[in-house]
Amino acid sequence: MNAAGISDRVRAAGVVGAGGAGFPTHVKLSARAEIYLVNGAECEPLLKVDQQLAAKYAADLARGLALAMESTGAREGIVALKAKYAPAIEALTPLLPDNVRLHILKDVYPAGDEVVSIWMATGRRVPPGGIPLDIGVVVSNVQTLINVARAVDSGAPVTHRTLTVSGAVAAPLTVTVPVGTALREVVSLAGGPTVAPAAYINGGPMMGRLLDSLDEPVTKTTGGIIALPEKHLLIQRRRRSMRAELSIARTTCEQCRLCTELCPRHIIGHELPPHLIVRAVNYNSVGQPSVLLSALTCSECALCEAWSCPVGISPMRINRSLKTQFRASGGKYAGTLRSADPIAAHRLVPVSRLIPRLGLGDYDRKAPLDETPCRPGRVALKLRQHLGAPAKAVVAAGERVRLGQLVAEIAEGALGARIHASIDGVVDSVDAEAIHLLASREPDQNSGERGKNEAGK
Ligand code: SF4
Ligand code: SF4
């Protein structure tokens, strides 16, 4: 199959970057690249999705990479994994052709930030404000490429998502559920919370977002749900108002520079100096205008907040706030790449030390992959679960739909991704946010399936 054929099938299947960004994959596959990198770092503590999928579906992953290389013309493929993902390494090694190599990453945070992964696996550095393609590299995560293989070889659309449920739950696990399943049902699959009151993070403990409600549905980019006691540091920090954040920064920043010296972007040669940004915001002044604009190049990895700052300031939150302001006003960062810190490789943070610092030592448990079919009674398919324009519903209330049927389309030429029914059922309603489907049948109690009678209790 030629490049256009591969990209067309991936577009038809609604494949998006499963690592969190949700960039439509068919657009990536339409580019020309030298290197295709599989980012299997999964460095967020507690999440255990990609490492298990890479072991169990190694053939699909290798096939997805081969198709991606074919589509982009990449001459070299790299699969970046950590040494501790031994089952994945063992399963993949015999499947890789001569032009694909394994790269063993150190168990550090944030090895999964694609700018850092590229630097660790290839030695190339993405310029600040740039994208991997600027240096001839395209990056995809493990689940994305498995979806690519299934889309191209069997025409299978993306209808399910594998995610980890961990933290303060009875039995942490990694499950595959229909897209649109309520997070409440997914938490129930892990035996429910073991603390009260519990709060939940959507994603990993470093970069994940505090959930307002467990009624939110799983999307194509939901990598995990972490339950924690309401009073846990990671929850309280996320509840802090921006006003309180700025007040803490103004009264306690001692300009020790640790946030800058350990910033993963700064150490590989980006200008981004969080200590100077904090100072500029604190005193409402800035020497070099580019200093403030460099906030646009912050990855929001949260290392400065959770690890570096000795007095509890969050330069990351300040950067995020500045990014919102600059994006609204059309601000652009134009700085160039500088020299990397000669000991940059030694400045990244071992995950084994990060976990206790985050107060997650008691929650760092196995979350085995459990693929017992899950059949929720209803799903909510969000129309925006990708970068770009929201998809437009092509079904109406009362219509019957089958698993895999197209229910939302993207306009010709627009950036976006199609959406497909994740269950057999009937359209209950369509609103500006989502298509709501009701399952057409109760789960079969004798088949070992999970359904609303069990998971929705
Ligand atoms: S969140 Fe902090 S450590 Fe991470 S890139 Fe931004 S400034 Fe650097
Ligand atoms: S690490 Fe904290 S105290 Fe030190 S310069 Fe950065 S924000 Fe200020």
XYZ file of C-alpha atoms and ligand atoms in Angstrom:
473
model
C 0.000 0.000 0.000
C 1.335 3.466 -0.825
C 1.631 6.382 1.610
C -1.668 7.962 0.576
C -3.505 4.670 1.031
C -2.091 4.213 4.539
C -2.925 7.759 5.558
C -6.461 7.477 4.109
C -7.223 4.329 6.096
C -5.849 5.850 9.280
C -7.978 8.944 8.706
C -11.048 6.824 8.050
C -10.498 4.952 11.333
C -10.242 8.136 13.419
C -6.792 7.357 14.843
C -5.330 10.104 17.049
C -2.214 10.341 19.207
C -3.091 8.224 22.206
C -0.291 9.687 24.337
C -2.467 12.605 25.398
C -2.211 15.318 22.737
C -4.758 13.729 20.381
C -3.087 14.994 17.220
C -4.783 13.356 14.212
C -2.413 10.576 13.161
C -3.216 10.674 9.435
C -1.711 14.165 9.316
C 1.533 12.919 10.883
C 1.627 10.054 8.416
C 1.331 12.460 5.493
C 4.660 14.111 6.422
C 8.119 13.113 5.145
C 10.592 12.114 7.838
C 14.008 10.491 8.326
C 13.333 8.762 11.638
C 10.120 7.326 13.090
C 10.309 7.049 16.867
C 8.008 4.915 19.008
C 7.814 6.642 22.367
C 7.294 3.831 24.852
C 8.778 5.635 27.855
C 5.537 5.933 29.827
C 7.341 7.836 32.546
C 4.299 9.100 34.487
C 4.370 7.194 37.803
C 1.592 4.560 38.262
C 0.538 4.408 34.590
C 1.124 0.979 33.046
C -0.590 0.979 29.674
C 2.016 1.128 26.916
C 4.491 -1.198 28.603
C 1.828 -3.941 28.763
C 0.351 -3.317 25.314
C 3.833 -3.393 23.766
C 4.377 -6.853 25.278
C 0.973 -8.294 24.456
C 0.537 -6.759 21.009
C 4.176 -6.608 19.923
C 3.335 -7.825 16.401
C 0.711 -5.088 15.950
C 3.156 -2.492 17.246
C 5.916 -3.642 14.882
C 3.418 -3.661 12.004
C 2.140 -0.182 12.882
C 5.700 1.133 12.922
C 6.444 -0.479 9.544
C 3.344 1.177 8.055
C 4.246 4.538 9.602
C 7.782 4.296 8.183
C 6.391 3.369 4.785
C 3.984 6.287 4.872
C 6.537 8.901 5.963
C 9.503 7.492 4.022
C 11.490 7.162 7.257
C 14.666 5.135 6.742
C 15.199 4.436 10.425
C 12.763 3.271 13.089
C 13.470 3.416 16.812
C 11.465 1.844 19.613
C 12.321 3.634 22.866
C 11.528 1.580 25.968
C 12.804 1.420 29.508
C 14.894 -1.580 30.614
C 12.278 -2.411 33.251
C 9.748 -3.171 30.481
C 11.487 -6.527 29.965
C 8.440 -8.456 28.625
C 7.913 -5.802 25.937
C 11.587 -5.834 24.975
C 11.590 -9.643 24.786
C 8.444 -9.752 22.640
C 9.536 -6.994 20.261
C 13.197 -7.844 19.714
C 12.681 -10.784 17.313
C 10.095 -8.821 15.315
C 12.192 -5.792 14.419
C 13.736 -5.577 10.931
C 17.281 -4.333 10.271
C 16.233 -0.702 9.884
C 14.523 -0.596 13.303
C 16.428 -0.575 16.568
C 15.509 -0.682 20.218
C 16.718 2.196 22.358
C 16.786 1.551 26.080
C 15.858 4.681 28.000
C 16.974 5.440 31.538
C 14.169 5.255 34.092
C 13.950 9.025 34.475
C 11.279 11.689 34.337
C 10.305 13.118 31.858
C 11.727 10.591 29.385
C 8.273 10.493 27.785
C 8.258 14.193 26.824
C 8.796 13.780 23.089
C 11.446 16.505 22.953
C 13.387 14.658 25.649
C 12.718 11.205 24.125
C 14.067 12.359 20.763
C 17.161 13.806 22.403
C 17.778 10.640 24.421
C 17.138 8.249 21.509
C 18.749 10.153 18.615
C 20.910 12.945 20.041
C 18.888 15.431 17.941
C 17.341 18.467 19.634
C 13.987 19.995 18.726
C 14.391 23.799 18.659
C 12.316 25.826 21.134
C 8.842 26.406 19.737
C 9.540 23.814 17.040
C 8.154 20.374 16.323
C 9.958 17.031 15.875
C 9.490 17.201 12.111
C 11.761 20.271 12.063
C 14.632 17.861 12.726
C 13.321 15.027 10.557
C 11.615 12.991 13.273
C 8.021 11.835 13.758
C 6.977 10.403 17.135
C 4.011 8.193 18.037
C 3.115 6.328 21.157
C 2.551 2.589 21.473
C -1.256 2.489 21.484
C -1.385 4.863 18.509
C 0.702 2.560 16.322
C -1.277 -0.515 17.374
C -4.381 1.387 16.231
C -2.623 2.250 12.944
C -1.930 -1.439 12.242
C -5.543 -2.410 12.948
C -6.924 0.480 10.886
C -4.836 -0.343 7.830
C -4.956 -4.152 7.931
C -8.565 -4.693 9.065
C -10.216 -1.302 8.616
C -10.866 -1.271 12.374
C -11.876 2.164 13.699
C -10.812 3.396 17.130
C -13.673 2.376 19.411
C -11.845 1.320 22.570
C -9.193 2.761 24.842
C -6.805 1.045 27.245
C -6.101 2.934 30.478
C -4.758 2.350 33.983
C -6.855 2.845 37.118
C -4.558 3.218 40.109
C -3.868 5.059 43.356
C -6.305 4.628 46.238
C -8.442 1.913 44.628
C -9.011 -1.640 45.852
C -7.428 -3.464 42.900
C -5.407 -1.320 40.459
C -5.677 -2.555 36.901
C -5.253 -1.656 33.271
C -8.456 -2.095 31.291
C -9.727 -1.759 27.767
C -13.136 -0.087 27.650
C -15.395 1.407 24.977
C -14.627 5.063 24.300
C -17.337 7.083 26.038
C -17.631 4.855 29.130
C -18.173 6.979 32.255
C -15.036 7.221 34.402
C -17.209 6.215 37.363
C -17.720 2.793 35.781
C -14.020 2.456 35.046
C -13.121 3.222 38.682
C -15.638 0.550 39.744
C -13.760 -2.019 37.648
C -10.801 -1.450 39.993
C -12.971 -2.136 43.024
C -13.756 1.510 43.720
C -11.918 3.984 45.963
C -10.437 2.902 49.284
C -10.505 6.393 50.805
C -13.233 8.906 51.516
C -13.477 11.521 50.361
C -11.514 10.590 47.244
C -10.454 12.906 44.444
C -9.389 11.867 40.967
C -6.737 12.861 38.465
C -7.396 12.257 34.778
C -4.015 11.147 33.444
C -0.737 10.727 35.305
C 0.099 12.257 38.686
C 2.559 14.751 37.192
C 0.643 16.137 34.224
C -2.895 14.871 34.763
C -5.880 17.142 35.334
C -8.045 17.191 38.458
C -11.454 15.761 37.608
C -14.557 17.736 38.548
C -16.755 14.706 38.115
C -16.503 10.973 37.451
C -19.408 11.378 35.035
C -16.869 12.491 32.419
C -16.392 9.895 29.692
C -13.270 8.074 28.571
C -11.897 9.603 25.358
C -9.346 8.356 22.846
C -6.635 10.113 24.875
C -7.524 9.050 28.437
C -4.407 7.285 29.711
C -5.358 6.753 33.331
C -7.360 7.669 36.380
C -5.575 8.124 39.685
C -7.660 8.098 42.879
C -6.167 9.867 45.903
C -7.369 11.119 49.285
C -8.803 14.606 49.032
C -6.098 15.906 51.368
C -3.232 14.437 49.329
C -0.574 16.951 48.310
C -1.156 16.341 44.588
C -4.843 17.159 44.981
C -4.372 20.173 47.234
C -1.784 21.618 44.889
C -4.201 21.340 41.975
C -6.951 23.028 43.984
C -4.770 26.073 44.746
C -6.019 29.229 43.041
C -3.785 31.159 40.674
C -4.004 34.098 43.037
C -2.625 31.990 45.882
C 0.039 30.599 43.551
C 1.248 34.078 42.629
C 1.166 35.200 46.220
C 3.340 32.246 47.305
C 5.766 32.972 44.458
C 5.991 36.650 45.393
C 6.679 36.027 49.049
C 8.909 32.957 48.975
C 10.960 32.765 45.763
C 14.590 32.901 46.789
C 15.940 32.861 43.195
C 17.891 29.710 43.915
C 17.657 28.771 40.183
C 16.955 25.106 40.887
C 13.821 25.213 38.744
C 15.937 26.334 35.789
C 18.915 24.066 36.416
C 16.648 21.013 36.436
C 14.180 22.117 33.735
C 14.320 19.407 31.033
C 13.815 21.948 28.247
C 16.419 24.379 29.600
C 19.108 21.759 30.065
C 18.928 20.592 26.455
C 19.480 24.145 25.172
C 16.141 25.961 25.242
C 16.164 29.445 26.748
C 13.197 28.764 29.088
C 14.451 30.028 32.504
C 11.586 29.475 35.010
C 13.398 31.338 37.807
C 13.611 34.481 35.647
C 9.972 34.135 34.600
C 8.922 33.908 38.250
C 11.045 36.951 39.032
C 9.607 38.926 36.130
C 6.052 38.106 37.170
C 6.780 38.838 40.835
C 8.215 42.268 40.118
C 6.145 43.026 37.053
C 9.264 43.588 34.982
C 11.506 41.698 32.637
C 14.975 42.414 31.255
C 14.660 40.488 27.983
C 11.161 40.295 26.459
C 11.995 36.809 25.170
C 12.224 35.571 28.753
C 8.484 35.855 29.332
C 7.626 34.629 25.833
C 9.769 31.543 26.433
C 6.949 30.332 28.705
C 5.324 29.262 25.434
C 7.976 26.536 25.152
C 7.231 25.013 28.583
C 6.064 21.390 28.293
C 4.143 21.608 31.607
C 6.000 18.516 32.792
C 5.608 19.897 36.369
C 9.113 18.942 37.429
C 9.779 22.475 38.677
C 6.634 22.345 40.828
C 6.819 18.781 42.116
C 10.561 18.244 42.409
C 12.830 21.256 41.996
C 11.389 24.153 43.956
C 12.335 23.916 47.642
C 9.602 26.313 48.760
C 6.560 24.953 46.959
C 6.239 27.447 44.093
C 4.825 26.275 40.784
C 6.661 27.959 37.895
C 4.690 25.557 35.691
C 1.351 27.121 36.689
C 2.767 30.593 36.077
C 3.984 29.477 32.633
C 0.605 27.943 31.837
C -1.130 31.184 32.730
C 1.302 33.195 30.575
C 0.765 30.773 27.677
C -2.959 31.411 27.796
C -2.363 35.164 27.702
C 0.199 35.000 24.876
C -1.942 32.673 22.757
C -4.888 35.022 23.107
C -2.766 37.976 22.005
C -0.931 36.115 19.223
C 2.450 36.172 20.996
C 5.195 34.052 19.435
C 8.556 32.914 20.773
C 11.405 33.348 18.305
C 14.473 32.267 20.287
C 16.940 29.720 18.940
C 18.622 26.621 20.285
C 21.558 27.206 22.631
C 24.266 24.889 23.935
C 23.031 21.988 26.006
C 24.140 21.546 29.601
C 27.152 19.206 29.420
C 25.736 17.116 32.246
C 22.110 17.293 31.075
C 21.760 13.507 30.998
C 22.507 13.396 34.724
C 20.037 16.105 35.658
C 16.880 14.180 34.802
C 15.072 12.757 37.814
C 15.003 9.024 38.635
C 11.377 7.853 38.772
C 12.253 5.741 41.832
C 13.005 8.974 43.733
C 10.170 10.944 42.249
C 7.489 8.509 43.473
C 8.191 8.982 47.213
C 8.594 12.730 46.704
C 5.090 12.814 45.260
C 3.728 10.858 48.237
C 2.848 7.918 45.987
C 5.003 5.223 47.611
C 1.975 3.382 49.007
C 0.220 3.482 45.645
C 3.044 2.231 43.428
C 1.513 -1.193 42.775
C 1.021 -3.470 39.802
C -1.937 -2.694 37.543
C -2.229 -5.839 35.414
C -3.823 -5.739 31.983
C -7.351 -7.161 32.173
C -9.159 -7.370 28.859
C -12.426 -8.844 30.066
C -14.969 -7.210 27.747
C -16.627 -4.217 29.353
C -20.139 -3.410 28.129
C -21.438 -0.187 29.661
C -25.147 0.582 29.517
C -24.474 3.935 27.881
C -21.585 5.917 26.455
C -20.985 9.600 25.696
C -18.837 10.133 22.598
C -17.292 13.577 22.845
C -17.161 15.445 19.553
C -13.796 16.942 20.482
C -11.351 14.278 21.608
C -8.530 15.392 19.325
C -6.662 18.526 18.285
C -8.442 20.623 15.692
C -12.084 21.225 14.947
C -14.764 19.186 16.726
C -16.303 16.417 14.622
C -19.862 16.910 13.339
C -22.526 14.350 14.245
C -23.936 12.388 11.303
C -26.535 10.503 13.365
C -29.692 11.716 15.108
C -31.652 10.759 18.218
C -33.544 7.497 17.837
C -31.202 6.059 15.186
C -29.808 2.541 15.700
C -26.020 2.236 15.436
C -23.618 -0.697 15.282
C -20.202 -0.957 16.935
C -17.698 0.736 14.617
C -20.265 2.738 12.645
C -19.269 6.307 11.767
C -21.210 8.718 13.985
C -19.266 11.983 13.573
C -17.340 13.268 10.551
C -14.699 15.941 9.992
C -15.047 18.518 7.262
C -12.937 17.900 4.156
C -9.531 19.518 4.652
C -10.128 20.366 8.340
C -7.789 19.178 11.093
C -9.692 16.649 13.168
C -10.631 13.004 13.581
C -13.730 10.928 12.859
C -15.657 9.296 15.670
C -17.281 5.852 15.598
C -19.861 4.099 17.762
C -18.117 2.197 20.547
C -21.138 -0.046 21.307
C -24.182 -1.465 19.544
C -27.135 0.676 20.534
C -29.438 3.545 19.839
C -28.703 7.270 19.786
C -30.267 8.720 22.919
C -29.382 12.334 22.168
C -26.906 14.580 20.386
C -25.798 17.889 21.870
C -23.037 20.396 21.235
C -20.556 18.352 23.251
C -21.275 14.695 22.601
C -23.314 11.899 21.067
C -25.018 9.820 23.757
C -25.674 6.148 22.990
C -27.744 3.626 24.947
C -26.619 -0.001 24.738
C -29.019 -2.219 22.871
C -28.737 -5.146 25.250
C -27.903 -6.140 28.786
C -24.524 -7.833 29.291
C -24.562 -11.621 29.100
C -24.216 -12.719 32.728
C -22.713 -16.054 31.717
C -20.060 -14.755 29.357
C -17.734 -13.179 31.884
C -18.542 -9.755 30.415
C -18.585 -6.712 32.601
C -21.560 -4.459 32.228
C -23.657 -1.932 33.986
C -25.065 -4.553 36.351
C -21.578 -5.065 37.715
C -19.482 -2.044 36.895
C -22.184 0.552 37.245
C -23.176 -0.350 40.777
S 6.974 22.596 33.744
Fe 8.769 23.546 34.701
S 10.383 22.003 34.518
Fe 8.772 21.432 33.050
S 9.359 22.414 31.111
Fe 8.016 23.860 32.187
S 9.393 25.194 33.326
Fe 10.576 23.383 32.747
S 13.197 26.813 42.501
Fe 11.523 27.971 43.504
S 12.585 29.353 44.896
Fe 14.137 28.605 43.451
S 14.147 30.152 41.806
Fe 12.719 28.570 41.183
S 10.720 29.288 41.880
Fe 12.262 30.492 42.993
